mmCIF file of C-alpha atoms in Angstrom:
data_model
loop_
_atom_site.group_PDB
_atom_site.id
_atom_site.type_symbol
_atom_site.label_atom_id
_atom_site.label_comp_id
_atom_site.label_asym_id
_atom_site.label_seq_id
_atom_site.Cartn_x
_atom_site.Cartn_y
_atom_site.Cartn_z
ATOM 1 C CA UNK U 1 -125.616 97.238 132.797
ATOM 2 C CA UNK U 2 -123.374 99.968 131.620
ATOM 3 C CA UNK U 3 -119.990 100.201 130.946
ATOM 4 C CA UNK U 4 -117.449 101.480 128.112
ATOM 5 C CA UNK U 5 -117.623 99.796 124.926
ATOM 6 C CA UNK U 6 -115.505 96.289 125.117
ATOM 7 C CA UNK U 7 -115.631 95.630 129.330
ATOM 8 C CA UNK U 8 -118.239 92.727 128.616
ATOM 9 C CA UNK U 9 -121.863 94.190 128.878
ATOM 10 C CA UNK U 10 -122.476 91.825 126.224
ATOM 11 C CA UNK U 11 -120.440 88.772 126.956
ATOM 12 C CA UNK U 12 -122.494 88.939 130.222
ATOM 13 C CA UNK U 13 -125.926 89.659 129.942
ATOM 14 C CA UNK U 14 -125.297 86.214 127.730
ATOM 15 C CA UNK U 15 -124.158 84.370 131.190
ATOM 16 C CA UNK U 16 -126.958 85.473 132.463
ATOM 17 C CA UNK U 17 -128.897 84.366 130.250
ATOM 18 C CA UNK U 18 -127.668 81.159 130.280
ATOM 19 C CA UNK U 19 -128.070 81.482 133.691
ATOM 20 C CA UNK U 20 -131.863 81.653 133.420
ATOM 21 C CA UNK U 21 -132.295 85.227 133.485
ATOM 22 C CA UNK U 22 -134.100 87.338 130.665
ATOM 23 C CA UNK U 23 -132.887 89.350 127.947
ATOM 24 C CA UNK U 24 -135.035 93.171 127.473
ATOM 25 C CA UNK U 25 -132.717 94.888 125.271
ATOM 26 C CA UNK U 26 -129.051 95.283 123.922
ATOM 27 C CA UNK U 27 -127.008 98.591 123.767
ATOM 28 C CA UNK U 28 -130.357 100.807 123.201
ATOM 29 C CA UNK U 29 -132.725 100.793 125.403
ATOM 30 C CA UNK U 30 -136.050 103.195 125.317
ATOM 31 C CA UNK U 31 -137.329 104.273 128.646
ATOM 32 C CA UNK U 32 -140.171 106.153 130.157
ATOM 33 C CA UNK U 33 -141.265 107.014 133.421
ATOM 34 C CA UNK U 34 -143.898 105.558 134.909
ATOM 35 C CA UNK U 35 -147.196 106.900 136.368
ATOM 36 C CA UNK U 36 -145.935 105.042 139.783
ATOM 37 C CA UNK U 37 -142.809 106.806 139.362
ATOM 38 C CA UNK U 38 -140.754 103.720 138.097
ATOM 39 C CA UNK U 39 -138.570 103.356 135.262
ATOM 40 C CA UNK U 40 -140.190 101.287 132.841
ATOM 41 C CA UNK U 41 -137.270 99.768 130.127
ATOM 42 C CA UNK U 42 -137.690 97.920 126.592
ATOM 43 C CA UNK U 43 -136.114 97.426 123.356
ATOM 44 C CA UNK U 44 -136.007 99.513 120.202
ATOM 45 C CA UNK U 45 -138.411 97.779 117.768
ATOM 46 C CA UNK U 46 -136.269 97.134 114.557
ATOM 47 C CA UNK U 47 -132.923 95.547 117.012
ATOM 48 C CA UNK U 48 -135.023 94.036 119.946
ATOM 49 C CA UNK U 49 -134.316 90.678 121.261
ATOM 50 C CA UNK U 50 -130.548 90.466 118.998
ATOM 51 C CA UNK U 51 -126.858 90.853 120.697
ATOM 52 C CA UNK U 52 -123.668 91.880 119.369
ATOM 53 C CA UNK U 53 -121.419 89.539 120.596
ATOM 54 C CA UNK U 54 -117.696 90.029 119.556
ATOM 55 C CA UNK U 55 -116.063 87.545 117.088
ATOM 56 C CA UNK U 56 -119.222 85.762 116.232
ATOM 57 C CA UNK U 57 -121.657 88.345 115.115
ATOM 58 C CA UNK U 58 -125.166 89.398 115.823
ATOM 59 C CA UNK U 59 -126.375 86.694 117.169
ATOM 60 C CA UNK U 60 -130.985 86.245 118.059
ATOM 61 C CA UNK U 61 -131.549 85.363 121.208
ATOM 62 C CA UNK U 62 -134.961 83.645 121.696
ATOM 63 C CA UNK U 63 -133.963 81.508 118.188
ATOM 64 C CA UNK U 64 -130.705 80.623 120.157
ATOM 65 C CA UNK U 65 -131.874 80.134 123.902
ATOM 66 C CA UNK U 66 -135.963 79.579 123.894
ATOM 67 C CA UNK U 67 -138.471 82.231 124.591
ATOM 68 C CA UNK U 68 -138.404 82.420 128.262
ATOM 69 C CA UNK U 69 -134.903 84.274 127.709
ATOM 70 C CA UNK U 70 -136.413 87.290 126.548
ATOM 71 C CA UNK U 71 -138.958 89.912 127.854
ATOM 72 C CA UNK U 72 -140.791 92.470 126.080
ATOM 73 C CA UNK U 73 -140.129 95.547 128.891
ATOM 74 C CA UNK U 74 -139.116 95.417 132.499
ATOM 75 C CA UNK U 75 -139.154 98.302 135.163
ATOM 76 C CA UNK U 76 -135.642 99.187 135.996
ATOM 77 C CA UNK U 77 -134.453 98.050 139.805
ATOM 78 C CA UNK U 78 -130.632 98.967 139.341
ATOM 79 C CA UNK U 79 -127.861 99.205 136.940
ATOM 80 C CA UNK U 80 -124.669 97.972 137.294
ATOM 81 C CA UNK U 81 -121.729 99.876 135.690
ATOM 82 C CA UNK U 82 -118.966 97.352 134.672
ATOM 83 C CA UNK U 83 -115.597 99.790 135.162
ATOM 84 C CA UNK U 84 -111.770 99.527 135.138
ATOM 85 C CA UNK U 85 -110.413 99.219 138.382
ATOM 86 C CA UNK U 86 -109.778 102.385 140.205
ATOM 87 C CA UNK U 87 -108.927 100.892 143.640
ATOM 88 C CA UNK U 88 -111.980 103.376 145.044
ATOM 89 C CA UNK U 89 -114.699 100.988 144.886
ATOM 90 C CA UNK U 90 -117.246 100.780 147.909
ATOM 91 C CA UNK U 91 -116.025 98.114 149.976
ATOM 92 C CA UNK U 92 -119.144 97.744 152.721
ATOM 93 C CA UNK U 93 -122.073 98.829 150.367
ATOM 94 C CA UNK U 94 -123.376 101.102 153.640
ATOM 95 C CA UNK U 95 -123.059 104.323 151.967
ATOM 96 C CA UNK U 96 -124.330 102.969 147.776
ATOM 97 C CA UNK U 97 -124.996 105.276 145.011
ATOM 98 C CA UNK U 98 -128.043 106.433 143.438
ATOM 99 C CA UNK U 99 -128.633 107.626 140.044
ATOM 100 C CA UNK U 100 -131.256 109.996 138.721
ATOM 101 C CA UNK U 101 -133.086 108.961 135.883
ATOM 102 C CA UNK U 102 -136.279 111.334 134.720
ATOM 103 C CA UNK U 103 -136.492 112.415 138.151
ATOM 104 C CA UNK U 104 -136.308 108.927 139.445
ATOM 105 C CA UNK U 105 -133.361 107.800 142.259
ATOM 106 C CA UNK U 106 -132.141 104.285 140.580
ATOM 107 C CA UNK U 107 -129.597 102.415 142.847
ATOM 108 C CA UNK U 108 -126.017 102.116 140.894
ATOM 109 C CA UNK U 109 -123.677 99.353 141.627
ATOM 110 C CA UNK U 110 -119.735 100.236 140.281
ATOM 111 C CA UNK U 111 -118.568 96.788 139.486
ATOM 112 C CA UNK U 112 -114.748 96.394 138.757
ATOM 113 C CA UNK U 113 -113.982 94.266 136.086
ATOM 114 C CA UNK U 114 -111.162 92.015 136.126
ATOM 115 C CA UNK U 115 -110.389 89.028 133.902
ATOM 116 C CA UNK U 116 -110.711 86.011 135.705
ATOM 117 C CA UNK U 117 -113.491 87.331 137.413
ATOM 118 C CA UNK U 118 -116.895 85.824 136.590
ATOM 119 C CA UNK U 119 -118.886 88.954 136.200
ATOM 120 C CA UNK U 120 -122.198 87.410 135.350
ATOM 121 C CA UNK U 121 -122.234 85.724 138.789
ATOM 122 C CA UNK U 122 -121.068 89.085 140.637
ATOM 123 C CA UNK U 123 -123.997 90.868 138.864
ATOM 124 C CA UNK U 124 -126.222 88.475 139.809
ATOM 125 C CA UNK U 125 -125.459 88.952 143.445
ATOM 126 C CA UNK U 126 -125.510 92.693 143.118
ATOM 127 C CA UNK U 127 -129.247 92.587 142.022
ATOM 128 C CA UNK U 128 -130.025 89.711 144.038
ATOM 129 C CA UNK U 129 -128.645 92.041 147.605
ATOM 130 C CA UNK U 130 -130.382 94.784 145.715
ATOM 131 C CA UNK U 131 -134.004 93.258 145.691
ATOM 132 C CA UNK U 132 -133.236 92.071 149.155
ATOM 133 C CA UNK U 133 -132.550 95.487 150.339
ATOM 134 C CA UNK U 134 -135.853 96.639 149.098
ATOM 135 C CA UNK U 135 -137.816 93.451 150.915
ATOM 136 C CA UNK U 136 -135.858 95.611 154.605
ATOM 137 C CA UNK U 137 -133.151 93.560 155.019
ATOM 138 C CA UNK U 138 -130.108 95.718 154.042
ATOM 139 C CA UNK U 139 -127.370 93.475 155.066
ATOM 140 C CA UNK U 140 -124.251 95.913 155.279
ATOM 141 C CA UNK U 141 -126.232 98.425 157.347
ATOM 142 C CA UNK U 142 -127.282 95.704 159.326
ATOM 143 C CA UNK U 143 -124.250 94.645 160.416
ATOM 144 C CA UNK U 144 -122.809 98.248 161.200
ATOM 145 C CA UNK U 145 -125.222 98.821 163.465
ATOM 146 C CA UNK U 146 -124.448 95.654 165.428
ATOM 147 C CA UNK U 147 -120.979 96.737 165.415
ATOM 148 C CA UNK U 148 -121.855 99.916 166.273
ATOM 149 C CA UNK U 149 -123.430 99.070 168.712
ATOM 150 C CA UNK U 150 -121.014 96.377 170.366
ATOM 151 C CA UNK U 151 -118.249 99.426 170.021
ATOM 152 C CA UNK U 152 -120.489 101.981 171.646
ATOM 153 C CA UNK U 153 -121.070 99.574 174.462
ATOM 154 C CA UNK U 154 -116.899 99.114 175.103
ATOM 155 C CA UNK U 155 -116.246 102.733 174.942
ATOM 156 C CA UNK U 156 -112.927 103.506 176.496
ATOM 157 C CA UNK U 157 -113.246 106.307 179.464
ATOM 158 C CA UNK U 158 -110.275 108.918 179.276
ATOM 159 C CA UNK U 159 -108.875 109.071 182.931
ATOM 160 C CA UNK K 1 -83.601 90.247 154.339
ATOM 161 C CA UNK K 2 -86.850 91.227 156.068
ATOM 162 C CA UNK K 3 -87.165 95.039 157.290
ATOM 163 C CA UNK K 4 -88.229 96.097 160.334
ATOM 164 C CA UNK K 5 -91.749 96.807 160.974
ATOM 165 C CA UNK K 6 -92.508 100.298 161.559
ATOM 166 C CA UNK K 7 -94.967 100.147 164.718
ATOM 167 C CA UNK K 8 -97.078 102.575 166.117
ATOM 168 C CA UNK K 9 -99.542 102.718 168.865
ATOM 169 C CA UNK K 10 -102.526 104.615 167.740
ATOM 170 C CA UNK K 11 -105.671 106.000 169.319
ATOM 171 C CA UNK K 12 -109.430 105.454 168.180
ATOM 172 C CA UNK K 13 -111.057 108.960 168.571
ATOM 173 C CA UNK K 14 -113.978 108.727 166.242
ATOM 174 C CA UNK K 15 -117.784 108.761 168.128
ATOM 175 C CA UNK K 16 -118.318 105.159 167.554
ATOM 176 C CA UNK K 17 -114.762 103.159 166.322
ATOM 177 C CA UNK K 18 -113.948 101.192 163.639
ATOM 178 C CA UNK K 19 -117.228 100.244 162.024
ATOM 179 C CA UNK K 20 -117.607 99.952 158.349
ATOM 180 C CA UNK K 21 -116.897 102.853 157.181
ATOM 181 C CA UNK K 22 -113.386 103.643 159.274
ATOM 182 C CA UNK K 23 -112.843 99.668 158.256
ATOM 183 C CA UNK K 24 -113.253 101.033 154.687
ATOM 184 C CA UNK K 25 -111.355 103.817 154.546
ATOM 185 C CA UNK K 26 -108.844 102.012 156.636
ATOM 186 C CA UNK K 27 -108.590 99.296 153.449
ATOM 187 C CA UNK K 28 -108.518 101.572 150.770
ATOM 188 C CA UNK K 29 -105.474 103.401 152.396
ATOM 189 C CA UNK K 30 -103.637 100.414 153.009
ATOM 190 C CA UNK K 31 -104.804 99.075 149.711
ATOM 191 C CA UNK K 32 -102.804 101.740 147.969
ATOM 192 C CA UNK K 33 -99.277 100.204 149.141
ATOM 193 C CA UNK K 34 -97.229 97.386 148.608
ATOM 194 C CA UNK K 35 -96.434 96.678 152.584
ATOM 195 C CA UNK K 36 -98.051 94.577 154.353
ATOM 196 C CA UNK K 37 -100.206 96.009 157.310
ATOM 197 C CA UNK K 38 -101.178 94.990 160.365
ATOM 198 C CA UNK K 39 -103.854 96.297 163.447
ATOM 199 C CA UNK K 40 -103.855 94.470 166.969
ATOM 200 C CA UNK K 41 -105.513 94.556 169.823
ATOM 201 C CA UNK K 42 -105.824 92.156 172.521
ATOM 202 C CA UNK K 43 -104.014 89.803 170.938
ATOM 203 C CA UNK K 44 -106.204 89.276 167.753
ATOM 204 C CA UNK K 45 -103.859 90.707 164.838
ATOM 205 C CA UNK K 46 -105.743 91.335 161.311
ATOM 206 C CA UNK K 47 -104.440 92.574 158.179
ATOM 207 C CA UNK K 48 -105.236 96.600 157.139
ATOM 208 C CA UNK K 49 -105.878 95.428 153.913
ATOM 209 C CA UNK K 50 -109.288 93.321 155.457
ATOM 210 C CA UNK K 51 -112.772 94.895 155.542
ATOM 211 C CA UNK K 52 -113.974 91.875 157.584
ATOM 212 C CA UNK K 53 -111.059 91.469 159.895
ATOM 213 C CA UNK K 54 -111.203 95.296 160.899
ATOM 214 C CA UNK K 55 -114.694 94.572 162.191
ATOM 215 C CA UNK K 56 -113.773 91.864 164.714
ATOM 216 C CA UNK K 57 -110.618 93.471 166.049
ATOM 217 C CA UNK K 58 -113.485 95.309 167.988
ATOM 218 C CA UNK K 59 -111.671 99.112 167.782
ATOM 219 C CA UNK K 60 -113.833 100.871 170.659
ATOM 220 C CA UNK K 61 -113.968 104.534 171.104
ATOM 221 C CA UNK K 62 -110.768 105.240 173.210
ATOM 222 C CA UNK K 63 -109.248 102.154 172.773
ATOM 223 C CA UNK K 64 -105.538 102.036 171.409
ATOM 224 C CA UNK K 65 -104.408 99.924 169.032
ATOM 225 C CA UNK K 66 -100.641 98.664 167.270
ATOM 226 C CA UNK K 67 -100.080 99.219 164.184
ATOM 227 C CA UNK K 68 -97.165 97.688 162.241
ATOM 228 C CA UNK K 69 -96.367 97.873 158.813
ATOM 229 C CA UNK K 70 -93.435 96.231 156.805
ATOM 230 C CA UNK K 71 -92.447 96.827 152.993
ATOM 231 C CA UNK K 72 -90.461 99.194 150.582
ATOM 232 C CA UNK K 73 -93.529 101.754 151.134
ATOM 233 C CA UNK K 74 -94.240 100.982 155.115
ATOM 234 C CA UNK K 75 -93.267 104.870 156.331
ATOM 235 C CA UNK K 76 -95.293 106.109 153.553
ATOM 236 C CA UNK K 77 -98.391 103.909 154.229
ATOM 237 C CA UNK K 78 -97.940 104.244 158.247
ATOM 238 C CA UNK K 79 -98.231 108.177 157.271
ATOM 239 C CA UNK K 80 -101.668 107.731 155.773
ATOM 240 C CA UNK K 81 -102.816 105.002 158.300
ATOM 241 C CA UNK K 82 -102.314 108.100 161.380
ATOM 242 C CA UNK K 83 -103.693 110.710 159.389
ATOM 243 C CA UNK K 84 -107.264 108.920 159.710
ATOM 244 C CA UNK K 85 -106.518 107.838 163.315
ATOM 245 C CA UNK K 86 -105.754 111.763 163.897
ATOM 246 C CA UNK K 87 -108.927 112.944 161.867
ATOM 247 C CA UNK K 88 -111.065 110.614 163.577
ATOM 248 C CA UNK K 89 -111.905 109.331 160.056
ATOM 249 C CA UNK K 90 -113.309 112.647 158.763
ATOM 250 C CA UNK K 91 -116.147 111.375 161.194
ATOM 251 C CA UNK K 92 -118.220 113.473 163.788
#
């Protein structure tokens, strides 16, 4: 996750955490590329496994939530960037962004952030239609092409 | 006092009609305005402002379809709406 400082990188890696999911690294993050050409991700040594979380303080994860909520290093699927609202967001996810990163193509996901909205559950969807997408089953293309295809089929004839 | 709707009948020229991406840019124009927006065809009626509607209003290539919008902004909005219906949504 990326996103300017304040738009809740923090606040929701933690609901996702409490969600089940595991912590590699807060606000630095070392990364190298892979033999199989994959990002592979982990923590700066000194900082690993703590948070900053605002009003309370740097907090320790694994003390706080076991150690199943932490992992040493983790190849890198996707990031999410948490933004402002711009009103230009992708609206089908047909057409998604890529990111290069030491040659690599990363998918990127532009979240907007709203408040109200429950971010940690709209990130876990984006990775969770991500790693679908890789298994071949790219649900917005999918259903283009079936509408494609049922508009192709009713093509209106000039005349 | 409600306005009247400004309604146009408008022409899907695009190869392959209004699949997702016309459907998006479709919402992101109408998005922009405070009107509300409407496409119809064959009696199903679906608001501009709906990714998911636009895809069952079933816009075929050649078909015509009504547009109405209503609001402070509608002329401005109905502008943008026709400009993609005239550049076949910077398709093709």
């Amino acid at each position: 996750m990326r996103g300017d400082p304040g738009i809740g990188k923090s606040e929701t890696a933690l609901a996702l955490i409490e969600r089940g999911y595991s912590l590699v690294s807060d606000d630095v993050t070392e990364i190298r590329r892979t033999s199989r050409g994959r990002i592979l991700c982990w923590a700066n040594e000194v900082t690993r496994f703590h948070m900053e979380i605002r009003g309370i303080g740097i907090i320790h994860v694994p003390s706080l939530f076991g150690i199943a909520s932490i992992r040493r290093q983790t190849e890198l699927d996707v990031v999410v960037d948490l933004k402002q609202p711009s009103g230009d967001e992708d609206r089908t996810g047909v057409h998604p962004e890529t990111l290069d990163l030491m040659g690599v193509k990363i998918p990127c996901i532009r979240l907007p952030v709203r408040s109200g909205r429950d971010m940690a559950n709209i990130v876990e969807v984006a990775a969770l239609n991500q790693k679908l997408k890789e298994l071949g089953h790219d649900a917005a293309k999918e259903l283009d092409d079936k509408i494609i295809n049922r508009l192709t089929k009713g093509r209106v004839q000039d005349g | 006092m409600a306005e009247q709707a400004i309604v146009k009948k408008l022409k899907v020229t695009n190869e392959y009609g209004i699949h997702a991406r016309p459907a998006a840019l479709l919402v992101k124009a109408a998005g922009k305005y405070a009107c509300d927006i409407f496409i119809e065809k064959d009696g199903n009626k679906v608001s501009c402002k709906s990714i998911m509607g636009l895809m069952t209003i079933e816009g075929y290539p050649g078909s015509t379809i009504r547009v109405s919008a209503s609001g402070t902004d509608a002329r401005e909005a109905m502008a943008e709406i026709e400009e993609l219906f005239a550049n076949k949504f910077y398709e093709d």
